mmCIF file of C-alpha atoms in Angstrom:
data_model
loop_
_atom_site.group_PDB
_atom_site.id
_atom_site.type_symbol
_atom_site.label_atom_id
_atom_site.label_comp_id
_atom_site.label_asym_id
_atom_site.label_seq_id
_atom_site.Cartn_x
_atom_site.Cartn_y
_atom_site.Cartn_z
ATOM 1 C CA MET A 19 -13.966 10.947 -75.512
ATOM 2 C CA THR A 20 -13.362 7.188 -77.523
ATOM 3 C CA ASN A 21 -17.176 5.147 -77.377
ATOM 4 C CA ILE A 22 -16.754 1.649 -77.145
ATOM 5 C CA LEU A 23 -19.815 -0.509 -77.546
ATOM 6 C CA ILE A 24 -20.033 -3.898 -75.698
ATOM 7 C CA ILE A 25 -22.553 -6.408 -76.601
ATOM 8 C CA GLU A 26 -22.710 -9.166 -74.308
ATOM 9 C CA ASP A 27 -26.150 -11.151 -72.686
ATOM 10 C CA ASP A 28 -24.100 -12.005 -69.336
ATOM 11 C CA ARG A 29 -24.745 -8.640 -67.253
ATOM 12 C CA GLU A 30 -21.548 -9.427 -64.644
ATOM 13 C CA ILE A 31 -19.774 -9.723 -67.587
ATOM 14 C CA ALA A 32 -20.669 -6.916 -69.649
ATOM 15 C CA ALA A 33 -20.008 -4.691 -66.191
ATOM 16 C CA LEU A 34 -16.761 -5.973 -64.975
ATOM 17 C CA GLN A 35 -15.286 -4.871 -68.486
ATOM 18 C CA ARG A 36 -17.332 -1.719 -68.324
ATOM 19 C CA ASP A 37 -15.872 -0.547 -64.905
ATOM 20 C CA TYR A 38 -12.326 -1.151 -66.361
ATOM 21 C CA LEU A 39 -12.979 0.566 -69.700
ATOM 22 C CA GLN A 40 -14.304 3.108 -68.051
ATOM 23 C CA MET A 41 -10.961 2.696 -65.567
ATOM 24 C CA ALA A 42 -8.910 3.352 -68.830
ATOM 25 C CA GLY A 43 -10.620 6.863 -69.936
ATOM 26 C CA PHE A 44 -13.156 5.168 -72.853
ATOM 27 C CA GLU A 45 -17.160 5.884 -72.892
ATOM 28 C CA VAL A 46 -19.234 2.362 -73.014
ATOM 29 C CA THR A 47 -22.607 1.196 -74.151
ATOM 30 C CA ILE A 48 -23.761 -1.920 -73.660
ATOM 31 C CA ARG A 49 -25.981 -4.316 -75.767
ATOM 32 C CA GLY A 50 -27.394 -7.324 -74.656
ATOM 33 C CA ASP A 51 -28.467 -9.151 -77.428
ATOM 34 C CA GLY A 52 -27.899 -9.266 -80.903
ATOM 35 C CA ILE A 53 -30.675 -7.499 -82.480
ATOM 36 C CA SER A 54 -30.393 -4.203 -80.672
ATOM 37 C CA GLY A 55 -26.532 -4.571 -80.643
ATOM 38 C CA LEU A 56 -26.332 -4.313 -84.721
ATOM 39 C CA GLU A 57 -29.157 -1.475 -84.356
ATOM 40 C CA ALA A 58 -26.048 0.748 -82.134
ATOM 41 C CA ALA A 59 -22.755 -0.350 -84.092
ATOM 42 C CA LYS A 60 -24.646 0.742 -87.337
ATOM 43 C CA SER A 61 -25.016 4.006 -86.124
ATOM 44 C CA GLY A 62 -21.608 5.024 -86.844
ATOM 45 C CA THR A 63 -20.798 6.338 -83.568
ATOM 46 C CA TYR A 64 -18.503 4.005 -81.938
ATOM 47 C CA ASP A 65 -14.805 3.601 -82.509
ATOM 48 C CA LEU A 66 -14.493 0.106 -81.303
ATOM 49 C CA LEU A 67 -16.788 -3.403 -81.107
ATOM 50 C CA VAL A 68 -16.277 -5.670 -78.012
ATOM 51 C CA LEU A 69 -18.737 -8.405 -78.951
ATOM 52 C CA ASP A 70 -19.450 -11.612 -77.478
ATOM 53 C CA ILE A 71 -20.705 -15.085 -80.277
ATOM 54 C CA MET A 72 -23.430 -16.363 -78.222
ATOM 55 C CA LEU A 73 -26.204 -14.092 -78.246
ATOM 56 C CA PRO A 74 -29.929 -14.038 -78.006
ATOM 57 C CA GLY A 75 -31.313 -12.743 -81.245
ATOM 58 C CA LEU A 76 -28.872 -12.790 -83.264
ATOM 59 C CA ASP A 77 -25.541 -14.331 -82.564
ATOM 60 C CA GLY A 78 -21.818 -12.867 -83.255
ATOM 61 C CA PHE A 79 -21.079 -14.089 -86.152
ATOM 62 C CA ASP A 80 -24.338 -12.612 -87.598
ATOM 63 C CA VAL A 81 -23.959 -9.706 -86.096
ATOM 64 C CA LEU A 82 -20.426 -9.443 -87.330
ATOM 65 C CA LYS A 83 -21.127 -10.566 -90.505
ATOM 66 C CA LYS A 84 -24.337 -7.863 -90.871
ATOM 67 C CA LEU A 85 -21.915 -5.463 -89.973
ATOM 68 C CA ARG A 86 -19.078 -5.594 -92.179
ATOM 69 C CA GLU A 87 -21.403 -4.743 -94.992
ATOM 70 C CA THR A 88 -21.087 -1.404 -94.337
ATOM 71 C CA SER A 89 -18.038 -0.481 -92.093
ATOM 72 C CA ASP A 90 -15.060 -1.374 -91.091
ATOM 73 C CA VAL A 91 -14.978 -0.510 -87.266
ATOM 74 C CA PRO A 92 -12.294 -3.202 -85.363
ATOM 75 C CA VAL A 93 -14.558 -5.869 -83.694
ATOM 76 C CA ILE A 94 -12.637 -8.087 -80.378
ATOM 77 C CA LEU A 95 -14.950 -11.204 -80.619
ATOM 78 C CA LEU A 96 -15.007 -13.074 -77.139
ATOM 79 C CA SER A 97 -16.086 -16.683 -76.922
ATOM 80 C CA ALA A 98 -16.364 -19.140 -74.190
ATOM 81 C CA LYS A 99 -15.069 -21.745 -76.180
ATOM 82 C CA SER A 100 -11.921 -22.551 -77.182
ATOM 83 C CA GLU A 101 -12.447 -24.160 -80.398
ATOM 84 C CA ASP A 102 -9.805 -23.310 -83.638
ATOM 85 C CA ILE A 103 -13.862 -23.326 -86.038
ATOM 86 C CA ASP A 104 -14.938 -20.718 -84.085
ATOM 87 C CA LYS A 105 -11.674 -18.015 -84.450
ATOM 88 C CA ILE A 106 -11.740 -19.378 -88.235
ATOM 89 C CA ARG A 107 -15.198 -18.368 -88.798
ATOM 90 C CA GLY A 108 -14.724 -15.139 -86.806
ATOM 91 C CA LEU A 109 -11.379 -13.932 -88.213
ATOM 92 C CA GLY A 110 -13.228 -14.816 -91.414
ATOM 93 C CA LEU A 111 -15.956 -12.981 -90.985
ATOM 94 C CA GLY A 112 -14.096 -9.706 -90.167
ATOM 95 C CA ALA A 113 -13.387 -9.701 -86.641
ATOM 96 C CA ASP A 114 -9.806 -8.220 -85.838
ATOM 97 C CA ASP A 115 -9.395 -9.889 -82.841
ATOM 98 C CA TYR A 116 -10.432 -13.163 -81.006
ATOM 99 C CA MET A 117 -10.054 -13.836 -76.731
ATOM 100 C CA ASN A 118 -11.191 -16.731 -75.479
ATOM 101 C CA LYS A 119 -13.620 -16.490 -72.062
ATOM 102 C CA PRO A 120 -11.880 -16.241 -68.722
ATOM 103 C CA PHE A 121 -9.793 -13.612 -69.875
ATOM 104 C CA SER A 122 -7.584 -10.455 -68.160
ATOM 105 C CA PRO A 123 -9.619 -7.649 -68.511
ATOM 106 C CA GLY A 124 -6.457 -5.432 -68.139
ATOM 107 C CA GLU A 125 -5.473 -7.301 -71.699
ATOM 108 C CA LEU A 126 -9.131 -6.468 -73.165
ATOM 109 C CA VAL A 127 -7.902 -3.159 -72.560
ATOM 110 C CA ALA A 128 -4.524 -3.766 -74.002
ATOM 111 C CA ARG A 129 -6.451 -5.419 -77.156
ATOM 112 C CA ILE A 130 -8.236 -2.149 -77.376
ATOM 113 C CA ARG A 131 -5.966 0.296 -77.006
ATOM 114 C CA ALA A 132 -3.251 -1.375 -79.342
ATOM 115 C CA HIS A 133 -6.076 -1.205 -82.952
ATOM 116 C CA LEU A 134 -7.526 2.212 -82.294
ATOM 117 C CA SER A 135 -4.140 3.098 -82.665
ATOM 118 C CA ARG A 136 -3.457 0.919 -85.491
ATOM 119 C CA PHE A 137 -6.879 1.958 -87.002
ATOM 120 C CA GLU A 138 -6.844 5.896 -86.403
ATOM 121 C CA ARG A 139 -3.132 4.668 -88.367
ATOM 122 C CA LEU A 140 -4.330 3.666 -90.880
ATOM 123 C CA THR A 141 -7.683 5.900 -91.815
ATOM 124 C CA GLY A 142 -5.639 8.612 -90.439
ATOM 125 C CA ILE A 143 -5.410 11.668 -92.661
ATOM 126 C CA GLY A 144 -2.084 14.083 -92.014
ATOM 127 C CA ALA A 145 0.179 16.230 -94.001
ATOM 128 C CA ASN A 146 2.774 14.103 -95.005
ATOM 129 C CA LYS A 147 0.349 11.512 -95.798
ATOM 130 C CA PRO A 148 1.459 8.398 -98.304
ATOM 131 C CA ARG A 149 0.769 7.941 -102.031
ATOM 132 C CA PRO A 150 -2.650 6.201 -102.123
ATOM 133 C CA LYS A 151 -1.907 4.063 -103.942
ATOM 134 C CA LEU A 152 0.634 1.006 -103.746
ATOM 135 C CA THR A 153 1.211 -1.240 -107.151
ATOM 136 C CA VAL A 154 2.451 -4.638 -108.130
ATOM 137 C CA ARG A 155 1.910 -6.675 -111.334
ATOM 138 C CA GLY A 156 -1.298 -6.220 -111.432
ATOM 139 C CA LEU A 157 -2.045 -5.994 -107.723
ATOM 140 C CA GLU A 158 -3.434 -2.676 -106.911
ATOM 141 C CA VAL A 159 -4.107 -1.622 -103.096
ATOM 142 C CA ASP A 160 -5.337 1.781 -102.005
ATOM 143 C CA ARG A 161 -5.270 3.085 -99.006
ATOM 144 C CA GLU A 162 -7.693 6.433 -99.100
ATOM 145 C CA ASP A 163 -10.529 3.662 -99.945
ATOM 146 C CA ARG A 164 -9.302 0.695 -98.152
ATOM 147 C CA ARG A 165 -10.173 -1.002 -101.900
ATOM 148 C CA VAL A 166 -7.927 -3.606 -103.486
ATOM 149 C CA THR A 167 -8.211 -4.525 -107.049
ATOM 150 C CA LEU A 168 -6.347 -7.379 -108.838
ATOM 151 C CA ARG A 169 -6.030 -6.166 -112.690
ATOM 152 C CA GLY A 170 -9.105 -4.605 -112.461
ATOM 153 C CA LYS A 171 -11.154 -6.261 -110.335
ATOM 154 C CA GLU A 172 -11.998 -5.570 -106.850
ATOM 155 C CA CYS A 173 -11.462 -8.162 -104.010
ATOM 156 C CA VAL A 174 -13.561 -7.735 -101.151
ATOM 157 C CA LEU A 175 -11.028 -8.136 -98.113
ATOM 158 C CA THR A 176 -11.850 -7.772 -93.843
ATOM 159 C CA PRO A 177 -9.994 -5.076 -92.469
ATOM 160 C CA LYS A 178 -6.948 -7.538 -90.874
ATOM 161 C CA GLU A 179 -6.751 -9.471 -94.201
ATOM 162 C CA PHE A 180 -6.302 -5.303 -95.621
ATOM 163 C CA ASP A 181 -3.897 -4.472 -92.900
ATOM 164 C CA ILE A 182 -1.604 -7.465 -93.967
ATOM 165 C CA LEU A 183 -1.906 -6.903 -97.146
ATOM 166 C CA LEU A 184 -1.093 -3.091 -97.256
ATOM 167 C CA PHE A 185 2.000 -3.652 -94.819
ATOM 168 C CA LEU A 186 3.738 -6.086 -96.803
ATOM 169 C CA MET A 187 3.266 -4.134 -99.567
ATOM 170 C CA GLU A 188 4.711 -1.042 -97.446
ATOM 171 C CA ASN A 189 7.768 -3.752 -97.065
ATOM 172 C CA PRO A 190 8.712 -5.605 -99.962
ATOM 173 C CA ASN A 191 10.791 -8.333 -100.149
ATOM 174 C CA ARG A 192 11.410 -8.315 -96.518
ATOM 175 C CA VAL A 193 10.548 -11.613 -94.969
ATOM 176 C CA TYR A 194 8.293 -11.320 -91.859
ATOM 177 C CA SER A 195 7.666 -13.973 -88.879
ATOM 178 C CA LYS A 196 4.329 -14.223 -87.886
ATOM 179 C CA GLU A 197 4.969 -12.852 -84.208
ATOM 180 C CA ASP A 198 6.645 -9.795 -86.323
ATOM 181 C CA LEU A 199 2.839 -9.718 -88.737
ATOM 182 C CA PHE A 200 0.973 -10.181 -85.168
ATOM 183 C CA GLU A 201 2.690 -7.288 -83.210
ATOM 184 C CA ARG A 202 2.971 -4.983 -86.417
ATOM 185 C CA VAL A 203 -0.887 -5.084 -87.940
ATOM 186 C CA TRP A 204 -2.341 -5.937 -84.011
ATOM 187 C CA GLY A 205 0.366 -3.435 -82.316
ATOM 188 C CA LEU A 206 0.169 -6.635 -79.485
ATOM 189 C CA GLU A 207 3.132 -7.981 -78.054
ATOM 190 C CA ALA A 208 2.572 -9.606 -75.234
ATOM 191 C CA PHE A 209 -0.872 -11.579 -75.689
ATOM 192 C CA GLY A 210 -0.006 -12.324 -79.531
ATOM 193 C CA ASP A 211 -1.388 -15.621 -81.218
ATOM 194 C CA SER A 212 0.326 -16.635 -84.553
ATOM 195 C CA ASP A 213 -2.275 -18.572 -85.494
ATOM 196 C CA THR A 214 -4.491 -15.670 -85.775
ATOM 197 C CA VAL A 215 -2.246 -14.178 -88.912
ATOM 198 C CA VAL A 216 -1.718 -18.228 -90.469
ATOM 199 C CA VAL A 217 -6.030 -17.474 -90.817
ATOM 200 C CA HIS A 218 -5.854 -14.245 -92.034
ATOM 201 C CA VAL A 219 -3.339 -14.890 -94.731
ATOM 202 C CA ARG A 220 -4.840 -17.996 -95.987
ATOM 203 C CA ARG A 221 -8.108 -16.478 -96.534
ATOM 204 C CA LEU A 222 -5.809 -13.551 -98.578
ATOM 205 C CA ARG A 223 -4.379 -15.712 -100.422
ATOM 206 C CA GLU A 224 -7.441 -16.985 -101.579
ATOM 207 C CA LYS A 225 -9.012 -13.981 -102.409
ATOM 208 C CA ILE A 226 -5.599 -12.095 -104.333
ATOM 209 C CA GLU A 227 -3.820 -15.656 -105.458
ATOM 210 C CA PRO A 228 -4.502 -16.894 -109.319
ATOM 211 C CA ASP A 229 -3.475 -20.112 -106.774
ATOM 212 C CA ALA A 230 -3.779 -20.132 -103.114
ATOM 213 C CA GLN A 231 -1.920 -22.721 -102.816
ATOM 214 C CA ASN A 232 1.511 -21.336 -105.899
ATOM 215 C CA PRO A 233 1.432 -18.057 -104.367
ATOM 216 C CA GLN A 234 2.648 -15.346 -106.270
ATOM 217 C CA TYR A 235 2.221 -12.166 -104.004
ATOM 218 C CA VAL A 236 2.465 -13.541 -100.351
ATOM 219 C CA GLU A 237 4.726 -16.020 -100.367
ATOM 220 C CA THR A 238 5.970 -18.510 -97.274
ATOM 221 C CA VAL A 239 9.526 -18.326 -96.363
ATOM 222 C CA TRP A 240 10.225 -21.869 -94.875
ATOM 223 C CA GLY A 241 11.217 -21.542 -90.982
ATOM 224 C CA ALA A 242 11.206 -17.716 -91.306
ATOM 225 C CA GLY A 243 7.985 -16.185 -92.245
ATOM 226 C CA TYR A 244 5.893 -14.375 -95.130
ATOM 227 C CA ARG A 245 6.933 -11.762 -97.189
ATOM 228 C CA LEU A 246 5.912 -9.830 -100.219
ATOM 229 C CA ARG A 247 7.367 -10.719 -103.557
ATOM 230 C CA VAL A 248 8.106 -7.597 -105.932
#
């Protein structure tokens, strides 16, 4: 059984999310504040978190920041605010996705399924597992440890930054639009948000490029999208 943790202080919203997720076959736990939510999240027994930003105790940003010190579990942030700055901050702290309230419970279920499927593919162990490391001009990606090093120095990436880099390195010299990347990395078709891709690519460049304004690895092909040049 897949276990979902909802950290939400609005009981009615949390109950609605729980009901839809349980109907979809998930096991659901609810925590109503940031402190108890973080404690539950760190237990390692949950496969995905649905995390509200406005929480008593610790807000969602603080919960996410502390969680990312030890865990790569997928996190979907929820917010009643529509400002881009909250989205940028949340994604920068390591959220895998961001949804504005109000939203369709059906969309939430779809996004959860997509993130779980992608996470399982990236971390699963199989008989035909691809070679664990990819290297391009001193940039090395280790699939097994989910680590990235540039000329021997580790680059600390969020889970989605890692996923984007890994996908592009697995498909070098091919151009992918923002929509393509959202579909391939997030596993979502109907609910894509290309601005999310732009934020992640910008932050990825800041971490792996010697000069983020003149990228040597993740290049922009104007009017088309992004590619990793080999």
